[in-house]
PDB file of C-alpha atoms in Angstrom:
ATOM      1  CA  UNK A1492     131.025  84.518 184.962  1.00 46.00           C
ATOM      2  CA  UNK A1493     127.594  84.602 182.786  1.00 46.00           C
ATOM      3  CA  UNK A1494     124.063  85.415 185.237  1.00 51.00           C
ATOM      4  CA  UNK A1495     122.119  82.529 185.300  1.00 60.00           C
ATOM      5  CA  UNK A1496     118.692  82.121 183.144  1.00 59.00           C
ATOM      6  CA  UNK A1497     116.091  83.536 186.513  1.00 68.00           C
ATOM      7  CA  UNK A1498     119.578  85.950 187.635  1.00 77.00           C
ATOM      8  CA  UNK A1499     118.350  87.529 183.407  1.00 79.00           C
ATOM      9  CA  UNK A1500     114.892  86.585 183.393  1.00 75.00           C
ATOM     10  CA  UNK A1501     114.200  89.248 186.733  1.00 78.00           C
ATOM     11  CA  UNK A1502     117.355  91.758 185.071  1.00 82.00           C
ATOM     12  CA  UNK A1503     115.005  91.924 182.049  1.00 81.00           C
ATOM     13  CA  UNK A1504     111.686  92.372 183.740  1.00 78.00           C
ATOM     14  CA  UNK A1505     113.535  95.210 186.474  1.00 83.00           C
ATOM     15  CA  UNK A1506     114.218  97.243 182.890  1.00 85.00           C
ATOM     16  CA  UNK A1507     110.673  97.806 182.019  1.00 83.00           C
ATOM     17  CA  UNK A1508     109.400  98.010 185.376  1.00 81.00           C
ATOM     18  CA  UNK A1509     111.983 100.802 185.073  1.00 85.00           C
ATOM     19  CA  UNK A1510     111.087 102.321 181.659  1.00 87.00           C
ATOM     20  CA  UNK A1511     107.682 101.588 182.381  1.00 83.00           C
ATOM     21  CA  UNK A1512     107.363 103.757 185.760  1.00 84.00           C
ATOM     22  CA  UNK A1513     109.456 106.540 183.422  1.00 86.00           C
ATOM     23  CA  UNK A1514     107.319 106.321 180.868  1.00 87.00           C
ATOM     24  CA  UNK A1515     104.574 106.513 182.948  1.00 85.00           C
ATOM     25  CA  UNK A1516     106.061 110.102 184.900  1.00 86.00           C
ATOM     26  CA  UNK A1517     105.716 111.434 181.169  1.00 87.00           C
ATOM     27  CA  UNK A1518     102.475 110.904 180.649  1.00 82.00           C
ATOM     28  CA  UNK A1519     102.117 112.381 183.959  1.00 84.00           C
ATOM     29  CA  UNK A1520     103.451 115.330 183.613  1.00 83.00           C
ATOM     30  CA  UNK A1521     101.671 116.451 180.374  1.00 85.00           C
ATOM     31  CA  UNK A1522      98.088 115.342 181.638  1.00 83.00           C
ATOM     32  CA  UNK A1523      99.439 117.811 184.488  1.00 81.00           C
ATOM     33  CA  UNK A1524      99.541 120.607 182.031  1.00 82.00           C
ATOM     34  CA  UNK A1525      97.049 119.711 179.874  1.00 79.00           C
ATOM     35  CA  UNK A1526      94.971 119.679 183.483  1.00 81.00           C
ATOM     36  CA  UNK A1527      96.470 123.691 184.021  1.00 78.00           C
ATOM     37  CA  UNK A1528      96.069 125.512 181.058  1.00 77.00           C
ATOM     38  CA  UNK A1529      92.174 123.938 180.637  1.00 74.00           C
ATOM     39  CA  UNK A1530      91.798 125.585 184.733  1.00 75.00           C
ATOM     40  CA  UNK A1531      93.391 129.112 183.396  1.00 77.00           C
ATOM     41  CA  UNK A1532      92.228 128.698 180.298  1.00 77.00           C
ATOM     42  CA  UNK A1533      88.913 126.633 179.908  1.00 72.00           C
ATOM     43  CA  UNK A1534      87.480 129.360 177.192  1.00 72.00           C
ATOM     44  CA  UNK A1535      90.193 127.182 175.053  1.00 70.00           C
ATOM     45  CA  UNK A1536      87.583 124.343 174.367  1.00 65.00           C
ATOM     46  CA  UNK A1537      85.007 126.323 172.555  1.00 67.00           C
ATOM     47  CA  UNK A1538      87.259 127.294 169.873  1.00 73.00           C
ATOM     48  CA  UNK A1539      86.439 125.872 166.743  1.00 74.00           C
ATOM     49  CA  UNK A1540      89.108 123.462 166.310  1.00 72.00           C
ATOM     50  CA  UNK A1541      90.840 122.805 169.513  1.00 74.00           C
ATOM     51  CA  UNK A1542      91.215 118.840 170.847  1.00 78.00           C
ATOM     52  CA  UNK A1543      92.285 119.180 173.768  1.00 76.00           C
ATOM     53  CA  UNK A1544      89.797 117.184 175.611  1.00 79.00           C
ATOM     54  CA  UNK A1545      90.184 114.031 172.950  1.00 78.00           C
ATOM     55  CA  UNK A1546      94.280 114.282 173.841  1.00 82.00           C
ATOM     56  CA  UNK A1547      93.181 114.124 177.388  1.00 81.00           C
ATOM     57  CA  UNK A1548      91.110 111.203 176.785  1.00 82.00           C
ATOM     58  CA  UNK A1549      94.390 110.012 175.073  1.00 83.00           C
ATOM     59  CA  UNK A1550      96.437 110.773 177.762  1.00 83.00           C
ATOM     60  CA  UNK A1551      94.426 108.773 180.380  1.00 82.00           C
ATOM     61  CA  UNK A1552      93.677 105.953 178.283  1.00 83.00           C
ATOM     62  CA  UNK A1553      98.156 106.387 177.596  1.00 85.00           C
ATOM     63  CA  UNK A1554      98.303 106.029 181.528  1.00 82.00           C
ATOM     64  CA  UNK A1555      95.820 103.108 181.850  1.00 82.00           C
ATOM     65  CA  UNK A1556      97.506 100.662 180.025  1.00 84.00           C
ATOM     66  CA  UNK A1557     101.042 101.379 180.724  1.00 82.00           C
ATOM     67  CA  UNK A1558      99.833 100.817 184.325  1.00 80.00           C
ATOM     68  CA  UNK A1559      97.975  97.833 184.358  1.00 81.00           C
ATOM     69  CA  UNK A1560     101.719  97.480 181.818  1.00 81.00           C
ATOM     70  CA  UNK A1561     103.483  98.105 185.361  1.00 82.00           C
ATOM     71  CA  UNK A1562     100.807  95.367 186.953  1.00 81.00           C
ATOM     72  CA  UNK A1563     101.703  92.994 184.616  1.00 79.00           C
ATOM     73  CA  UNK A1564     105.331  93.284 184.864  1.00 78.00           C
ATOM     74  CA  UNK A1565     105.838  93.938 188.409  1.00 78.00           C
ATOM     75  CA  UNK A1566     103.339  90.314 189.366  1.00 77.00           C
ATOM     76  CA  UNK A1567     105.764  88.288 186.928  1.00 77.00           C
ATOM     77  CA  UNK A1568     108.593  89.759 188.444  1.00 74.00           C
ATOM     78  CA  UNK A1569     106.997  88.594 192.475  1.00 77.00           C
ATOM     79  CA  UNK A1570     106.670  84.653 190.733  1.00 75.00           C
ATOM     80  CA  UNK A1571     110.397  84.826 189.473  1.00 71.00           C
ATOM     81  CA  UNK A1572     111.822  86.257 192.380  1.00 74.00           C
ATOM     82  CA  UNK A1573     109.709  84.154 194.520  1.00 70.00           C
ATOM     83  CA  UNK A1574     110.786  80.627 192.682  1.00 71.00           C
ATOM     84  CA  UNK A1575     114.053  81.844 192.428  1.00 64.00           C
ATOM     85  CA  UNK A1576     114.557  82.384 196.572  1.00 62.00           C
ATOM     86  CA  UNK A1577     115.708  79.823 198.485  1.00 58.00           C
ATOM     87  CA  UNK A1578     112.964  77.680 200.757  1.00 50.00           C
ATOM     88  CA  UNK A1579     115.626  75.827 203.281  1.00 42.00           C
ATOM     89  CA  UNK A1580     117.524  77.454 205.833  1.00 42.00           C
ATOM     90  CA  UNK A1581     118.808  80.861 205.911  1.00 43.00           C
ATOM     91  CA  UNK A1582     120.760  83.050 207.637  1.00 41.00           C
ATOM     92  CA  UNK A1583     117.226  84.467 208.385  1.00 44.00           C
ATOM     93  CA  UNK A1584     115.162  81.799 208.464  1.00 43.00           C
ATOM     94  CA  UNK A1585     111.040  82.572 206.517  1.00 40.00           C
ATOM     95  CA  UNK A1586     108.759  81.433 207.914  1.00 46.00           C
ATOM     96  CA  UNK A1587     106.658  79.053 205.195  1.00 47.00           C
ATOM     97  CA  UNK A1588     102.868  80.283 204.082  1.00 43.00           C
ATOM     98  CA  UNK A1589     100.886  77.675 202.931  1.00 52.00           C
ATOM     99  CA  UNK A1590      99.341  78.217 199.453  1.00 53.00           C
ATOM    100  CA  UNK A1591      96.156  80.951 199.932  1.00 58.00           C
ATOM    101  CA  UNK A1592      98.879  83.117 202.767  1.00 57.00           C
ATOM    102  CA  UNK A1593     100.848  83.991 199.154  1.00 53.00           C
ATOM    103  CA  UNK A1594      98.073  83.963 197.550  1.00 53.00           C
ATOM    104  CA  UNK A1595      97.023  87.142 199.687  1.00 56.00           C
ATOM    105  CA  UNK A1596     100.944  88.528 199.610  1.00 53.00           C
ATOM    106  CA  UNK A1597     101.227  88.311 196.103  1.00 53.00           C
ATOM    107  CA  UNK A1598      97.821  90.142 196.101  1.00 54.00           C
ATOM    108  CA  UNK A1599      98.464  92.860 198.322  1.00 50.00           C
ATOM    109  CA  UNK A1600     102.106  93.934 197.315  1.00 47.00           C
ATOM    110  CA  UNK A1601      99.883  93.654 193.580  1.00 51.00           C
ATOM    111  CA  UNK A1602      98.671  96.223 195.368  1.00 52.00           C
ATOM    112  CA  UNK A1603     100.777  98.028 197.122  1.00 49.00           C
ATOM    113  CA  UNK A1604     102.434  98.019 193.324  1.00 44.00           C
ATOM    114  CA  UNK A1605      99.038  99.378 192.167  1.00 48.00           C
ATOM    115  CA  UNK A1606      98.567 102.579 194.143  1.00 49.00           C
ATOM    116  CA  UNK A1607     102.454 103.740 193.278  1.00 44.00           C
ATOM    117  CA  UNK A1608     101.377 104.588 190.157  1.00 59.00           C
ATOM    118  CA  UNK A1609      99.591 108.273 190.031  1.00 68.00           C
ATOM    119  CA  UNK A1610      98.424 108.657 187.019  1.00 68.00           C
ATOM    120  CA  UNK A1611      96.041 105.640 187.139  1.00 71.00           C
ATOM    121  CA  UNK A1612      95.411 106.444 191.585  1.00 72.00           C
ATOM    122  CA  UNK A1613      94.223 109.523 189.813  1.00 76.00           C
ATOM    123  CA  UNK A1614      91.708 108.167 186.940  1.00 76.00           C
ATOM    124  CA  UNK A1615      90.997 105.445 189.133  1.00 78.00           C
ATOM    125  CA  UNK A1616      89.669 108.418 192.065  1.00 80.00           C
ATOM    126  CA  UNK A1617      87.790 110.137 188.980  1.00 82.00           C
ATOM    127  CA  UNK A1618      85.772 106.770 187.451  1.00 85.00           C
ATOM    128  CA  UNK A1619      84.592 106.188 191.430  1.00 86.00           C
ATOM    129  CA  UNK A1620      83.297 109.707 191.641  1.00 87.00           C
ATOM    130  CA  UNK A1621      80.830 109.195 188.832  1.00 88.00           C
ATOM    131  CA  UNK A1622      78.938 107.283 191.257  1.00 90.00           C
ATOM    132  CA  UNK A1623      75.538 107.948 190.272  1.00 91.00           C
ATOM    133  CA  UNK A1624      76.079 109.821 187.708  1.00 91.00           C
ATOM    134  CA  UNK A1625      74.101 108.912 183.938  1.00 91.00           C
ATOM    135  CA  UNK A1626      75.807 107.910 181.070  1.00 92.00           C
ATOM    136  CA  UNK A1627      76.128 106.902 177.766  1.00 91.00           C
ATOM    137  CA  UNK A1628      77.062 103.806 178.230  1.00 91.00           C
ATOM    138  CA  UNK A1629      77.850  99.821 175.122  1.00 89.00           C
ATOM    139  CA  UNK A1630      74.683  97.343 176.544  1.00 86.00           C
ATOM    140  CA  UNK A1631      75.930  95.158 173.880  1.00 81.00           C
ATOM    141  CA  UNK A1632      78.768  92.080 173.320  1.00 69.00           C
ATOM    142  CA  UNK A1633      81.466  92.539 171.396  1.00 65.00           C
ATOM    143  CA  UNK A1634      80.452  89.830 168.487  1.00 70.00           C
ATOM    144  CA  UNK A1635      76.993  91.683 168.073  1.00 70.00           C
ATOM    145  CA  UNK A1636      75.829  92.688 165.083  1.00 77.00           C
ATOM    146  CA  UNK A1637      75.107  96.685 166.008  1.00 80.00           C
ATOM    147  CA  UNK A1638      76.458  98.715 169.555  1.00 81.00           C
ATOM    148  CA  UNK A1639      73.202  99.652 171.220  1.00 85.00           C
ATOM    149  CA  UNK A1640      73.774 102.801 173.944  1.00 88.00           C
ATOM    150  CA  UNK A1641      71.601 104.185 176.133  1.00 87.00           C
ATOM    151  CA  UNK A1642      71.300 106.235 179.227  1.00 92.00           C
ATOM    152  CA  UNK A1643      72.725 104.905 182.618  1.00 92.00           C
ATOM    153  CA  UNK A1644      73.192 105.921 186.183  1.00 93.00           C
ATOM    154  CA  UNK A1645      76.031 104.873 187.897  1.00 94.00           C
ATOM    155  CA  UNK A1646      75.772 102.631 190.604  1.00 94.00           C
ATOM    156  CA  UNK A1647      79.418 101.357 191.184  1.00 93.00           C
ATOM    157  CA  UNK A1648      82.492 101.505 189.875  1.00 91.00           C
ATOM    158  CA  UNK A1649      85.507  98.132 191.037  1.00 89.00           C
ATOM    159  CA  UNK A1650      88.547  99.098 190.968  1.00 84.00           C
ATOM    160  CA  UNK A1651      90.228  95.766 191.588  1.00 83.00           C
ATOM    161  CA  UNK A1652      87.552  94.329 188.030  1.00 87.00           C
ATOM    162  CA  UNK A1653      87.095  98.265 186.426  1.00 86.00           C
ATOM    163  CA  UNK A1654      84.524  97.500 185.590  1.00 91.00           C
ATOM    164  CA  UNK A1655      81.363 100.187 186.398  1.00 93.00           C
ATOM    165  CA  UNK A1656      77.452  98.283 187.105  1.00 94.00           C
ATOM    166  CA  UNK A1657      74.977 100.354 185.615  1.00 93.00           C
ATOM    167  CA  UNK A1658      71.493 100.286 185.797  1.00 92.00           C
ATOM    168  CA  UNK A1659      68.894 100.947 183.437  1.00 88.00           C
ATOM    169  CA  UNK A1660      66.109 103.041 184.946  1.00 82.00           C
ATOM    170  CA  UNK A1661      63.536 103.578 181.619  1.00 79.00           C
ATOM    171  CA  UNK A1662      63.753 100.565 179.849  1.00 69.00           C
ATOM    172  CA  UNK A1663      61.800 101.112 177.666  1.00 64.00           C
ATOM    173  CA  UNK A1664      58.398  98.934 177.193  1.00 58.00           C
ATOM    174  CA  UNK A1665      59.701  96.643 174.301  1.00 55.00           C
ATOM    175  CA  UNK A1666      61.672  95.031 176.913  1.00 55.00           C
ATOM    176  CA  UNK A1667      60.486  92.578 179.592  1.00 54.00           C
ATOM    177  CA  UNK A1668      57.770  94.096 181.128  1.00 56.00           C
ATOM    178  CA  UNK A1669      59.580  97.494 181.367  1.00 62.00           C
ATOM    179  CA  UNK A1670      61.865  95.963 184.276  1.00 75.00           C
ATOM    180  CA  UNK A1671      64.689  97.844 185.199  1.00 81.00           C
ATOM    181  CA  UNK A1672      67.959  96.012 184.590  1.00 86.00           C
ATOM    182  CA  UNK A1673      71.647  95.960 186.107  1.00 90.00           C
ATOM    183  CA  UNK A1674      74.616  95.525 183.326  1.00 91.00           C
ATOM    184  CA  UNK A1675      78.401  94.609 184.248  1.00 92.00           C
ATOM    185  CA  UNK A1676      80.606  96.893 181.869  1.00 91.00           C
ATOM    186  CA  UNK A1677      84.321  97.302 181.187  1.00 89.00           C
ATOM    187  CA  UNK A1678      85.446 101.047 181.462  1.00 86.00           C
ATOM    188  CA  UNK A1679      85.682 100.987 176.826  1.00 85.00           C
ATOM    189  CA  UNK A1680      81.979 100.857 177.402  1.00 89.00           C
ATOM    190  CA  UNK A1681      81.509 104.083 179.463  1.00 90.00           C
ATOM    191  CA  UNK A1682      81.459 107.135 177.723  1.00 90.00           C
ATOM    192  CA  UNK A1683      80.734 109.838 180.456  1.00 90.00           C
ATOM    193  CA  UNK A1684      78.203 112.419 179.315  1.00 88.00           C
ATOM    194  CA  UNK A1685      79.743 117.039 179.779  1.00 84.00           C
ATOM    195  CA  UNK A1686      78.976 118.543 182.919  1.00 80.00           C
ATOM    196  CA  UNK A1687      75.860 120.496 182.579  1.00 75.00           C
ATOM    197  CA  UNK A1688      77.694 123.447 184.993  1.00 70.00           C
ATOM    198  CA  UNK A1689      81.821 122.021 184.025  1.00 62.00           C
ATOM    199  CA  UNK A1690      83.686 125.232 184.318  1.00 46.00           C
ATOM    200  CA  UNK A1691      85.717 123.500 180.997  1.00 53.00           C
ATOM    201  CA  UNK A1692      82.566 123.777 178.286  1.00 55.00           C
ATOM    202  CA  UNK A1693      81.552 120.742 176.671  1.00 57.00           C
ATOM    203  CA  UNK A1694      84.081 119.477 173.423  1.00 68.00           C
ATOM    204  CA  UNK A1695      82.873 121.919 170.747  1.00 77.00           C
ATOM    205  CA  UNK A1696      81.371 119.517 167.190  1.00 85.00           C
ATOM    206  CA  UNK A1697      81.391 121.309 163.815  1.00 88.00           C
ATOM    207  CA  UNK A1698      79.054 120.941 161.574  1.00 90.00           C
ATOM    208  CA  UNK A1699      79.126 117.587 159.129  1.00 92.00           C
ATOM    209  CA  UNK A1700      79.833 116.003 162.548  1.00 91.00           C
ATOM    210  CA  UNK A1701      79.217 112.401 163.271  1.00 91.00           C
ATOM    211  CA  UNK A1702      78.625 111.691 166.660  1.00 92.00           C
ATOM    212  CA  UNK A1703      76.048 109.972 169.469  1.00 92.00           C
ATOM    213  CA  UNK A1704      73.021 111.585 171.029  1.00 92.00           C
ATOM    214  CA  UNK A1705      69.892 110.853 172.829  1.00 92.00           C
ATOM    215  CA  UNK A1706      66.837 111.323 170.616  1.00 91.00           C
ATOM    216  CA  UNK A1707      64.710 113.410 172.062  1.00 90.00           C
ATOM    217  CA  UNK A1708      62.112 112.666 174.594  1.00 87.00           C
ATOM    218  CA  UNK A1709      63.775 109.220 174.962  1.00 87.00           C
ATOM    219  CA  UNK A1710      67.177 107.272 177.341  1.00 85.00           C
ATOM    220  CA  UNK A1711      67.863 105.758 172.805  1.00 86.00           C
ATOM    221  CA  UNK A1712      71.084 107.228 171.736  1.00 89.00           C
ATOM    222  CA  UNK A1713      71.740 107.215 168.084  1.00 90.00           C
ATOM    223  CA  UNK A1714      74.498 108.071 164.605  1.00 91.00           C
ATOM    224  CA  UNK A1715      73.490 111.433 164.766  1.00 92.00           C
ATOM    225  CA  UNK A1716      75.198 114.509 162.536  1.00 93.00           C
ATOM    226  CA  UNK A1717      76.183 117.676 163.627  1.00 92.00           C
ATOM    227  CA  UNK A1718      73.626 120.807 161.654  1.00 92.00           C
ATOM    228  CA  UNK A1719      74.537 123.627 163.561  1.00 87.00           C
ATOM    229  CA  UNK A1720      76.960 123.222 166.669  1.00 81.00           C
ATOM    230  CA  UNK A1721      75.620 125.946 169.563  1.00 72.00           C
ATOM    231  CA  UNK A1722      77.417 128.773 170.138  1.00 67.00           C
ATOM    232  CA  UNK A1723      76.806 129.524 173.957  1.00 64.00           C
ATOM    233  CA  UNK A1724      77.758 127.297 176.705  1.00 59.00           C
ATOM    234  CA  UNK A1725      73.990 126.282 177.349  1.00 61.00           C
ATOM    235  CA  UNK A1726      72.940 126.011 174.286  1.00 71.00           C
ATOM    236  CA  UNK A1727      71.781 122.645 172.306  1.00 85.00           C
ATOM    237  CA  UNK A1728      72.681 121.766 168.865  1.00 89.00           C
ATOM    238  CA  UNK A1729      70.674 121.765 166.086  1.00 91.00           C
ATOM    239  CA  UNK A1730      71.073 117.052 164.895  1.00 93.00           C
ATOM    240  CA  UNK A1731      70.156 114.798 162.309  1.00 93.00           C
ATOM    241  CA  UNK A1732      69.929 111.279 163.194  1.00 93.00           C
ATOM    242  CA  UNK A1733      70.868 109.136 160.871  1.00 86.00           C
ATOM    243  CA  UNK A1734      67.946 106.773 160.884  1.00 81.00           C
ATOM    244  CA  UNK A1735      65.431 109.199 161.565  1.00 85.00           C
ATOM    245  CA  UNK A1736      63.643 109.427 158.037  1.00 82.00           C
ATOM    246  CA  UNK A1737      60.583 111.376 157.046  1.00 82.00           C
ATOM    247  CA  UNK A1738      57.652 110.186 154.619  1.00 79.00           C
ATOM    248  CA  UNK A1739      59.804 112.145 151.155  1.00 82.00           C
ATOM    249  CA  UNK A1740      63.124 110.809 152.746  1.00 79.00           C
ATOM    250  CA  UNK A1741      64.456 114.109 154.043  1.00 85.00           C
ATOM    251  CA  UNK A1742      66.115 114.068 157.762  1.00 88.00           C
ATOM    252  CA  UNK A1743      63.812 116.266 160.597  1.00 90.00           C
ATOM    253  CA  UNK A1744      66.179 119.126 162.486  1.00 91.00           C
ATOM    254  CA  UNK A1745      66.190 117.893 166.135  1.00 92.00           C
ATOM    255  CA  UNK A1746      67.353 120.205 169.158  1.00 92.00           C
ATOM    256  CA  UNK A1747      69.305 117.670 171.380  1.00 91.00           C
ATOM    257  CA  UNK A1748      71.414 119.871 174.931  1.00 89.00           C
ATOM    258  CA  UNK A1749      74.645 119.790 174.481  1.00 87.00           C
ATOM    259  CA  UNK A1750      74.993 117.506 177.841  1.00 87.00           C
ATOM    260  CA  UNK A1751      73.241 114.754 175.718  1.00 90.00           C
ATOM    261  CA  UNK A1752      75.358 114.790 172.813  1.00 91.00           C
ATOM    262  CA  UNK A1753      78.617 112.946 173.183  1.00 89.00           C
ATOM    263  CA  UNK A1754      81.853 111.857 170.067  1.00 88.00           C
ATOM    264  CA  UNK A1755      80.900 109.159 168.070  1.00 87.00           C
ATOM    265  CA  UNK A1756      83.043 105.708 169.675  1.00 83.00           C
ATOM    266  CA  UNK A1757      85.670 104.768 166.884  1.00 76.00           C
ATOM    267  CA  UNK A1758      83.980 101.332 165.240  1.00 68.00           C
ATOM    268  CA  UNK A1759      80.989 102.346 165.920  1.00 69.00           C
ATOM    269  CA  UNK A1760      78.643 100.018 164.284  1.00 66.00           C
ATOM    270  CA  UNK A1761      74.548 100.900 163.838  1.00 60.00           C
TER     271      UNK A1761
END
């Protein structure tokens, strides 16, 4: 007997769900291995050419993508099952639910499914723990001609919308009356700064590497080039900011603390 299209769709989505969860398990295993490596040998990130931190970030991004796909497929399955199951009398009659109750039930089921993903739960816990931290934030919309990045303070992270609420504590004189402003930004617009006392140590940017750094005396971030890396965890970087020309056209060298330097975001426009 050939399965009906409804059953076929349910089976296909079930296979996709199994595949996504298997991939999540594999990614989580890789994350745990890297966590263990960094915990036992934190000095490895200070070695030239080490990419442990960028690899860890890539794994977190993959875990996030897989978890979101899992929730999407699970939502489709719930809709397919609700449409397929009979609404008339059965051996165990179901209590009819109004639209709001059905919506709440689906939302609860989606939430329960999301909590089943250890990698996503770990990432969300980490993001929620950033409340009160200063981070690098892009405050311009996607279609802006250039990127504007500032140092802002995390007020709240919404686990449902995956958005940060941040406060620009030092808006500058050119802003509207110098009033502090809040922004709601997606996760992709936020970059955490290295911790001053982080046991893993900061990422080691070699000479010639382009980075995003806080210009001394301001809360704005600009593209800069590493002239001299830090030798010890507490050392400053020596940087040349791209738009910081002297009258003779030369670029002055600025000292910037390591905890105010982050990787240049992919596709940065300035």
